Short mmCIF file of C-alpha atoms in Angstrom, two decimals:
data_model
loop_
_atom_site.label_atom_id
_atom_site.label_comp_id
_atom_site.label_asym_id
_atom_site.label_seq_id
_atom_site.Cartn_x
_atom_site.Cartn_y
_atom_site.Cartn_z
CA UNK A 1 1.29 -25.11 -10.37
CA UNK A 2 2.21 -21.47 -10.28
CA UNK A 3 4.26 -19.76 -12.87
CA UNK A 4 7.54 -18.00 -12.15
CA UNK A 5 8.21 -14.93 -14.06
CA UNK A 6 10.86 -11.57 -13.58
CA UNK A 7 12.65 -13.77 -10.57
CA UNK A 8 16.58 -12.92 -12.37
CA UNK A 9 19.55 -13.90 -10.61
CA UNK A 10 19.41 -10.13 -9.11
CA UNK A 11 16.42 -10.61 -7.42
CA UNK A 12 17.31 -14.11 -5.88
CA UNK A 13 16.05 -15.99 -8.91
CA UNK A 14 17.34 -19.93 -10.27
CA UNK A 15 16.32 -22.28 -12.13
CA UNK A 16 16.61 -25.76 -11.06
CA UNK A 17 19.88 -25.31 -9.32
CA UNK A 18 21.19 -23.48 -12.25
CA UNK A 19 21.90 -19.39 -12.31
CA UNK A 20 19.12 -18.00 -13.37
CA UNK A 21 19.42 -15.04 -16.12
CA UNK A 22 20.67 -11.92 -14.90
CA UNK A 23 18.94 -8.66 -14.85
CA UNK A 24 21.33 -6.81 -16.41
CA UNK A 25 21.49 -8.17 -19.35
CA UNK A 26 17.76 -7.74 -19.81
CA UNK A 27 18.01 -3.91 -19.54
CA UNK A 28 17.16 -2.50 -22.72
CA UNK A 29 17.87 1.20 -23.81
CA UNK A 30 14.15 1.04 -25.31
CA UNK A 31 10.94 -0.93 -23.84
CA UNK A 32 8.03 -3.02 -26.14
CA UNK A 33 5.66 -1.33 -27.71
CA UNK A 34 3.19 -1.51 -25.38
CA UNK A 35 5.18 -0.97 -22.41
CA UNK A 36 2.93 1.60 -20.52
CA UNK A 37 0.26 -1.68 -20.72
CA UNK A 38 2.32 -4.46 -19.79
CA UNK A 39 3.03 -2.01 -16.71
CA UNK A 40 -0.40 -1.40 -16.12
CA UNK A 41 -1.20 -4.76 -15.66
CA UNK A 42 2.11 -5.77 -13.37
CA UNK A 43 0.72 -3.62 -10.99
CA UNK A 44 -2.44 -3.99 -11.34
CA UNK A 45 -2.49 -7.77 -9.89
CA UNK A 46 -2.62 -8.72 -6.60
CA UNK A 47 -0.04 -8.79 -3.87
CA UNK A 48 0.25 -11.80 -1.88
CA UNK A 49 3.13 -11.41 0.11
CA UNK A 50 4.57 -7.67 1.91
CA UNK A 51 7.91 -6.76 2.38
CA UNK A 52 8.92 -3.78 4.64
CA UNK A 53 11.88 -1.76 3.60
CA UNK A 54 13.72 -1.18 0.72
CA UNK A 55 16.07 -2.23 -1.95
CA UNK A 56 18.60 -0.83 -4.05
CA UNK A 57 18.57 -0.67 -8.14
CA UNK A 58 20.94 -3.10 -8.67
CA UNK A 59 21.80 -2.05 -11.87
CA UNK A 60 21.89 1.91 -11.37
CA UNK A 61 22.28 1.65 -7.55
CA UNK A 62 21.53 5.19 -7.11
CA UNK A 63 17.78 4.56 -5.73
CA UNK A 64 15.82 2.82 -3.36
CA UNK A 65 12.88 0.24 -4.38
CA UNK A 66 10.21 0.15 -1.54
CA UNK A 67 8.50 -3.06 -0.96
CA UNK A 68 11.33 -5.00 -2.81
CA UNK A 69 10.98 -8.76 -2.04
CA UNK A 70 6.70 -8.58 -2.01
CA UNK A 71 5.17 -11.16 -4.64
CA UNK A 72 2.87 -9.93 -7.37
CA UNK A 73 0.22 -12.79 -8.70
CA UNK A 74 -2.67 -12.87 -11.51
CA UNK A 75 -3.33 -16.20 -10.64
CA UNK A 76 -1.31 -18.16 -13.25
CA UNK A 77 1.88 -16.37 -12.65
CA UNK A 78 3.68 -14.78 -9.54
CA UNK A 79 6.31 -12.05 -10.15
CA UNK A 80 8.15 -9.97 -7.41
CA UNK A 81 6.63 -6.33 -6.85
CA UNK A 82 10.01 -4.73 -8.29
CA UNK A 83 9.58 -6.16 -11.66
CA UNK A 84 7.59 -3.35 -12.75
CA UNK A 85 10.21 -1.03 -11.51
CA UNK A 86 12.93 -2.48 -14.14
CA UNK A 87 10.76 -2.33 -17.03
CA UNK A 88 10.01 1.32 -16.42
CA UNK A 89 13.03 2.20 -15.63
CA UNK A 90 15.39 -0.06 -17.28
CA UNK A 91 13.27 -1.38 -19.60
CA UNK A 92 13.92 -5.03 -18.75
CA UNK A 93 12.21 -7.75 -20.74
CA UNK A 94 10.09 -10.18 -19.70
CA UNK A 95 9.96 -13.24 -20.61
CA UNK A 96 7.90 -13.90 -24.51
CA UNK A 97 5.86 -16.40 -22.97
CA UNK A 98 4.53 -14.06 -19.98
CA UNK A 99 4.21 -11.08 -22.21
CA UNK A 100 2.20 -13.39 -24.41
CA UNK A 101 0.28 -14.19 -21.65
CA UNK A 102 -0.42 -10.72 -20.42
CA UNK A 103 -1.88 -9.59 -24.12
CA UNK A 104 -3.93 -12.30 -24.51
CA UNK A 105 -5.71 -11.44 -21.18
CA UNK A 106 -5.81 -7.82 -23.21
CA UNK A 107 -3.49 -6.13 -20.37
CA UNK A 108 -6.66 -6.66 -17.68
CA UNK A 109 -5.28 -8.65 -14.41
CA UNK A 110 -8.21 -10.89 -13.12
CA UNK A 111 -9.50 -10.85 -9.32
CA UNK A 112 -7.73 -13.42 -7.34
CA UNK A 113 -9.50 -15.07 -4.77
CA UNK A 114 -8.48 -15.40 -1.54
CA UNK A 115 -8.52 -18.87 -1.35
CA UNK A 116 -6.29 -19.55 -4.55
CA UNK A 117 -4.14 -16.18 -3.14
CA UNK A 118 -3.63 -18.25 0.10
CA UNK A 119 -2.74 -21.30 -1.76
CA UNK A 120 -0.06 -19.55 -4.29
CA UNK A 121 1.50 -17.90 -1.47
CA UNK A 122 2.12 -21.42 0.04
CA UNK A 123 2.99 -22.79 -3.02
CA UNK A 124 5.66 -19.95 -2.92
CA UNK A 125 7.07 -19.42 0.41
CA UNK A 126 6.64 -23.37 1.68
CA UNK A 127 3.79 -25.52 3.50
CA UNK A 128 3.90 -23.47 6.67
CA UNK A 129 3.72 -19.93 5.22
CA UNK A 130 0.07 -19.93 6.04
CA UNK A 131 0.21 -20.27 9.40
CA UNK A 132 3.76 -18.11 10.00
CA UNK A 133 1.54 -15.57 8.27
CA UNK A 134 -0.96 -15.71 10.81
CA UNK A 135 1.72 -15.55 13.51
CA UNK A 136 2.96 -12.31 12.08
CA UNK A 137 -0.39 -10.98 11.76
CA UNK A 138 -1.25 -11.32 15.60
CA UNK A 139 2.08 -9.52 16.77
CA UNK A 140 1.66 -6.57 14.16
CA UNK A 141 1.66 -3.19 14.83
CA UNK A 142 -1.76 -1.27 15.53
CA UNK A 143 -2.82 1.24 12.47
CA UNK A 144 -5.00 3.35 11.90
CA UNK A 145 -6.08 3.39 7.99
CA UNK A 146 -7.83 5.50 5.94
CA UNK A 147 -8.99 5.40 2.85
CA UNK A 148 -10.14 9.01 0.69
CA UNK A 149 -10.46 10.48 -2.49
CA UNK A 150 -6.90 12.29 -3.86
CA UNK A 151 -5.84 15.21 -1.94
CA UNK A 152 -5.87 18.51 -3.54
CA UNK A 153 -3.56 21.57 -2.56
CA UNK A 154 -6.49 23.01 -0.60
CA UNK A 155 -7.91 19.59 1.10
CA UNK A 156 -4.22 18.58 2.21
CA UNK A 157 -4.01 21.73 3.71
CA UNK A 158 -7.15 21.51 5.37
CA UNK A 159 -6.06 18.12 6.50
CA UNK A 160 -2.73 19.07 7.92
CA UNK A 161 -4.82 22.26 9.83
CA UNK A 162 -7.47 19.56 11.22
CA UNK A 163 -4.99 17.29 12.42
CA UNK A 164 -3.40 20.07 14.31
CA UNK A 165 -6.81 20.88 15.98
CA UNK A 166 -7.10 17.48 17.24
CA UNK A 167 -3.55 17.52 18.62
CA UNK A 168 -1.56 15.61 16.14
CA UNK A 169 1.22 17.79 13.92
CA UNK A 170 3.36 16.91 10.88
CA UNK A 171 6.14 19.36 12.00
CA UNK A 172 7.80 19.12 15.56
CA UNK A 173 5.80 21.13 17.69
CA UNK A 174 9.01 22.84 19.13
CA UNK A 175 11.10 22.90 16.71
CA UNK A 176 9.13 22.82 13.44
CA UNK A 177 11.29 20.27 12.14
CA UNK A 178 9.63 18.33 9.24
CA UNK A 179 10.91 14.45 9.16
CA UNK A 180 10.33 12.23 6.42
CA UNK A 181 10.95 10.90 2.78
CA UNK A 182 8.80 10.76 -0.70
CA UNK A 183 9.04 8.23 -3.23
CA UNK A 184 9.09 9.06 -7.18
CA UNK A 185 6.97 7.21 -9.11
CA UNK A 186 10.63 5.85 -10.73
CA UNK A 187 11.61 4.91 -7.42
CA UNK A 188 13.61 7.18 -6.18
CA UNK A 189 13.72 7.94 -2.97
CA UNK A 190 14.15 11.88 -1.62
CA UNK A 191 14.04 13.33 1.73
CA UNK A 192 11.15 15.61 2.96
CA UNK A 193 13.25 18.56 2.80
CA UNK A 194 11.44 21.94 4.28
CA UNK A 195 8.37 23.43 5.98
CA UNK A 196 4.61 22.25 5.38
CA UNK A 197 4.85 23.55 1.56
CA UNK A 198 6.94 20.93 0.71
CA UNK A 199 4.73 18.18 2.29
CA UNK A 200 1.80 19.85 0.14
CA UNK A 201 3.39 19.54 -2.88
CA UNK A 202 4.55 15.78 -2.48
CA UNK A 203 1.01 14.82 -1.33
CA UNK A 204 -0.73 16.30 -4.20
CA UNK A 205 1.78 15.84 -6.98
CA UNK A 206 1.68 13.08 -9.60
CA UNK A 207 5.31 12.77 -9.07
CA UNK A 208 4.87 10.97 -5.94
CA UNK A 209 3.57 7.83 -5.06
CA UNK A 210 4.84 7.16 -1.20
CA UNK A 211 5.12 9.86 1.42
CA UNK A 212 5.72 8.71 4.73
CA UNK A 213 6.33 11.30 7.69
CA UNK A 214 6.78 11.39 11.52
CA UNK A 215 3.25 13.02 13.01
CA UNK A 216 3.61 14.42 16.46
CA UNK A 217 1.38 13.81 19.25
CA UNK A 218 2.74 16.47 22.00
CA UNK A 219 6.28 17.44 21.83
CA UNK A 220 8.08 14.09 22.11
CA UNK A 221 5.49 11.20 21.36
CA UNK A 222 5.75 10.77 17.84
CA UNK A 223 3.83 8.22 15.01
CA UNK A 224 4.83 7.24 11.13
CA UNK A 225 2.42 8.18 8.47
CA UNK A 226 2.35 6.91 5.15
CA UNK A 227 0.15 8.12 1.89
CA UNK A 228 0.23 6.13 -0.98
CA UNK A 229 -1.41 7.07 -4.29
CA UNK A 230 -3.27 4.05 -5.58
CA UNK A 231 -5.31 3.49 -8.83
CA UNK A 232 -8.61 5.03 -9.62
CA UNK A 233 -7.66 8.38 -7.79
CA UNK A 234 -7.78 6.78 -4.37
CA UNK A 235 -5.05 7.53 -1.63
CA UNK A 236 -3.90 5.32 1.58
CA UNK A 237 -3.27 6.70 4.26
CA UNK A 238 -1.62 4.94 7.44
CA UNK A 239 -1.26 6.08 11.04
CA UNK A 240 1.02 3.98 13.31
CA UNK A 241 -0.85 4.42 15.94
CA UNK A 242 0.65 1.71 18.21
CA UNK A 243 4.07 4.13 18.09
CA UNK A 244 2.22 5.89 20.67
CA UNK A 245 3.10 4.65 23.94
CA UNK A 246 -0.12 2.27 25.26
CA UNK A 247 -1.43 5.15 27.77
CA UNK A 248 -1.39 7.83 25.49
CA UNK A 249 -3.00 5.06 22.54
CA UNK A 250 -6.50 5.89 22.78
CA UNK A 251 -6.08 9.71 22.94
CA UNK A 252 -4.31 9.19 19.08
CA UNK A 253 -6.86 7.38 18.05
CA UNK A 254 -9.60 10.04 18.80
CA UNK A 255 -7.29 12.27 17.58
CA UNK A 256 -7.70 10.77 14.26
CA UNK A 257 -11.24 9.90 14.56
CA UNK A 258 -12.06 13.77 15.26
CA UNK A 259 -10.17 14.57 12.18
CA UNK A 260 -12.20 12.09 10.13
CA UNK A 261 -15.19 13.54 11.46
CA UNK A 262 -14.46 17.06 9.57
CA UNK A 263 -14.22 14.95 6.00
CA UNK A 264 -16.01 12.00 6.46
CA UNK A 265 -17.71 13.07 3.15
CA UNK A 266 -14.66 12.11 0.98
CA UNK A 267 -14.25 9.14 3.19
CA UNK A 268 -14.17 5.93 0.79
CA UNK A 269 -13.66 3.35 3.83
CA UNK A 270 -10.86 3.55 7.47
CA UNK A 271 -10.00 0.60 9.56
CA UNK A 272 -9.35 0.84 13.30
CA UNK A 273 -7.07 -1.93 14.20
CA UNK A 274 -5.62 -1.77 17.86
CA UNK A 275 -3.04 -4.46 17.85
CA UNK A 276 -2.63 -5.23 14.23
CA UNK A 277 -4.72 -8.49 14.63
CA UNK A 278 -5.86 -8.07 11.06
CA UNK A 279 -3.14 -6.42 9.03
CA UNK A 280 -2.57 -9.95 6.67
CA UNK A 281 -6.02 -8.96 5.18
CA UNK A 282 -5.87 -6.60 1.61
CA UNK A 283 -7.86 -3.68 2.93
CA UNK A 284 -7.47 -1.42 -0.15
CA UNK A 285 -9.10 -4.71 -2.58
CA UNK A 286 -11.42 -5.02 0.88
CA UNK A 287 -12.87 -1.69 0.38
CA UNK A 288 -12.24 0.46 -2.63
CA UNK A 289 -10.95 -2.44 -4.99
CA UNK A 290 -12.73 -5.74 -6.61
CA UNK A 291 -13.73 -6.77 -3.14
CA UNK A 292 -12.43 -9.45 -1.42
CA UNK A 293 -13.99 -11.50 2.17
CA UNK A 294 -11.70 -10.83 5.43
CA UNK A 295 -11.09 -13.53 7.26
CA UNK A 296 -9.93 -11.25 10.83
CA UNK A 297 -11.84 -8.34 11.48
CA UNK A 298 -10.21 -5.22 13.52
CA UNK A 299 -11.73 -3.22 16.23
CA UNK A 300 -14.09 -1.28 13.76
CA UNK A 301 -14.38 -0.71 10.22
CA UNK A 302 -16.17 1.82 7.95
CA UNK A 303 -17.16 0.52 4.26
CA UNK A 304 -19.43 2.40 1.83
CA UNK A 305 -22.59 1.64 1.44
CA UNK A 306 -23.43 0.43 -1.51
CA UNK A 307 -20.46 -2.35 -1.17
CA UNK A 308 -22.08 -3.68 2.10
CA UNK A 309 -23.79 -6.22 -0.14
CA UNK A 310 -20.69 -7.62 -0.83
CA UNK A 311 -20.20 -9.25 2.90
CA UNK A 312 -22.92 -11.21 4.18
CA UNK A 313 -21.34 -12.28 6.81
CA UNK A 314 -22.24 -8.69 8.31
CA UNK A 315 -26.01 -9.01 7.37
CA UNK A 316 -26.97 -9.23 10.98
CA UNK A 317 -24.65 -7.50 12.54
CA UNK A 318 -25.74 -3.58 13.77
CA UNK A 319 -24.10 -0.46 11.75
CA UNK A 320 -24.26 2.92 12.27
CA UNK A 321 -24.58 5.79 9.77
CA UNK A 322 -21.38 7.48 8.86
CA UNK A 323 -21.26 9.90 5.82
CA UNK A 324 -21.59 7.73 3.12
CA UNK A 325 -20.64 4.46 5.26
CA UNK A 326 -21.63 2.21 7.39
CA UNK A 327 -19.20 1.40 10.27
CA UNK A 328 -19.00 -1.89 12.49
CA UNK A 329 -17.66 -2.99 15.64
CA UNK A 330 -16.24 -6.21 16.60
CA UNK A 331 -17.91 -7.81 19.11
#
């Protein structure tokens, strides 16, 4: 059975019918010792279960949490994703026996299969979880992702300047109106406030770990970006592309493919998913982390070479050269 830890009566914890302990009064003026670690390794494990939106601080209530509500797991325990938010910012303790726990393992998270993923996320959310997730899955949005080394000053810029030669633009094309928000890497949540400089410096500063943004495809269809900063110098980025209304959907999507073309060098791995028939599956572990084995494949994917190997289920299916990938098709 799966461990419970950082669930306080804040964050919709209990404990057998009783209140569980509040978060407040775990706030501490001054963290552990080896706070930075125990952080490290919070978010570090793997996510089981996504939440959309946001949350406040319910202690400072003067920022927003992203992703508030998603469930964190190393396999023995499961935590939710704003847990690691409290203890930076707050400080809050966890409890002795999971810190324990998490130093004995010497702060390193361990993969978590999918299989024992799947069941812990049942475990948590109740016997049909599994298959709601699936439901959810097939009536997701289409995406485009991407997945590249860090952007520079000079390669964001370049990026920004070769989606506008494909015909997609991060300012209004009439008005030059720049829409969108940056999140701090305490959480705090700021509007995109500016021209193209400030969307520069959010994408390329350390200060930032979200930037999401309204791209423009013509002067009044629009789509929602997202870049997120992950470990290991690695950034996400996300293209809505089923925003796009359906006749226009295929025009965004070579938009973005031309784009790709120019930098395909820096390329660690994209997914092309039409109707969002695979977005349950962890991408990021997929193709730039430990590795994991999808179970729904999208309308094409691009992984880097050398991690091929890893999924034998495509050993006889055809590839074609792409920069340093190879890229397949569904059938």
């Amino acid at each position: 059975m799966i461990e419970q830890a950082g669930f306080y009566r804040e964050l919709g914890g209990a404990d057998d019918g009783a209140a569980a302990p509040s978060l407040r009064d775990a706030a501490r003026s001054t963290g552990e010792r080896d706070e930075e670690r125990l952080l490290a390794y919070l978010e570090a494990s793997h996510e089981i279960y996504t939440v959309m939106g946001a949350e406040r601080d319910v202690i400072a209530d003067d920022v927003w949490i992203t992703g508030a509500g998603s469930l964190i797991t190393d396999g023995t325990y499961v935590w939710p994703t704003e847990l690691a938010y409290y203890v930076r910012r707050h400080h809050v303790a966890l409890l002795p026996e999971f810190a324990a726990h998490i130093r004995a393992r010497n702060y390193v998270s361990p993969p978590v299969p999918r299989e024992q993923a799947l069941a812990i996320f049942e475990e948590c959310l109740g016997e049909n979880a599994r298959a709601t997730a699936a439901a959810d899955a097939a009536t997701a949005k289409g995406f485009f992702i991407w997945y590249r080394t860090a952007l520079t000053r000079a390669s964001a810029q370049n990026l920004i300047d070769q989606l506008a030669t494909s015909g997609l633009f991060v300012q209004h094309p009439l008005t030059d109106n720049l829409f969108g928000f940056r999140d701090t890497v305490q959480g705090k949540r700021e509007p995109l406030v500016g021209g193209v400089h400030t969307l520069l410096s959010a994408l390329t500063s350390d200060e930032y770990r979200n930037v999401e943004f309204q791209g423009w495809m013509g002067r009044d269809e629009s789509l929602a970006v997202t870049v997120q900063c992950l470990d290991g110098n690695i950034q996400k980025l996300v293209f809505q592309i089923s925003d796009i209304p359906a006749p226009d959907r295929e025009d965004a999507v070579a938009a973005l493919v031309r784009t790709l073309d120019q930098d395909s060098d820096h390329c660690l791995g994209f997914v092309i998913d039409r109707t969002g028939v695979s977005a349950a599956e962890d991408w990021g572990r997929i193709l730039t982390g430990a590795g994991a084995q999808p179970t729904v494949w999208p309308d094409t994917v691009g992984i880097l070479r050398d991690r091929v190997r890893n999924h034998p289920e495509l050993a006889n299916s055809k590839s074609t050269a792409y920069g340093p990938l190879d890229v397949f098709h569904r059938a």
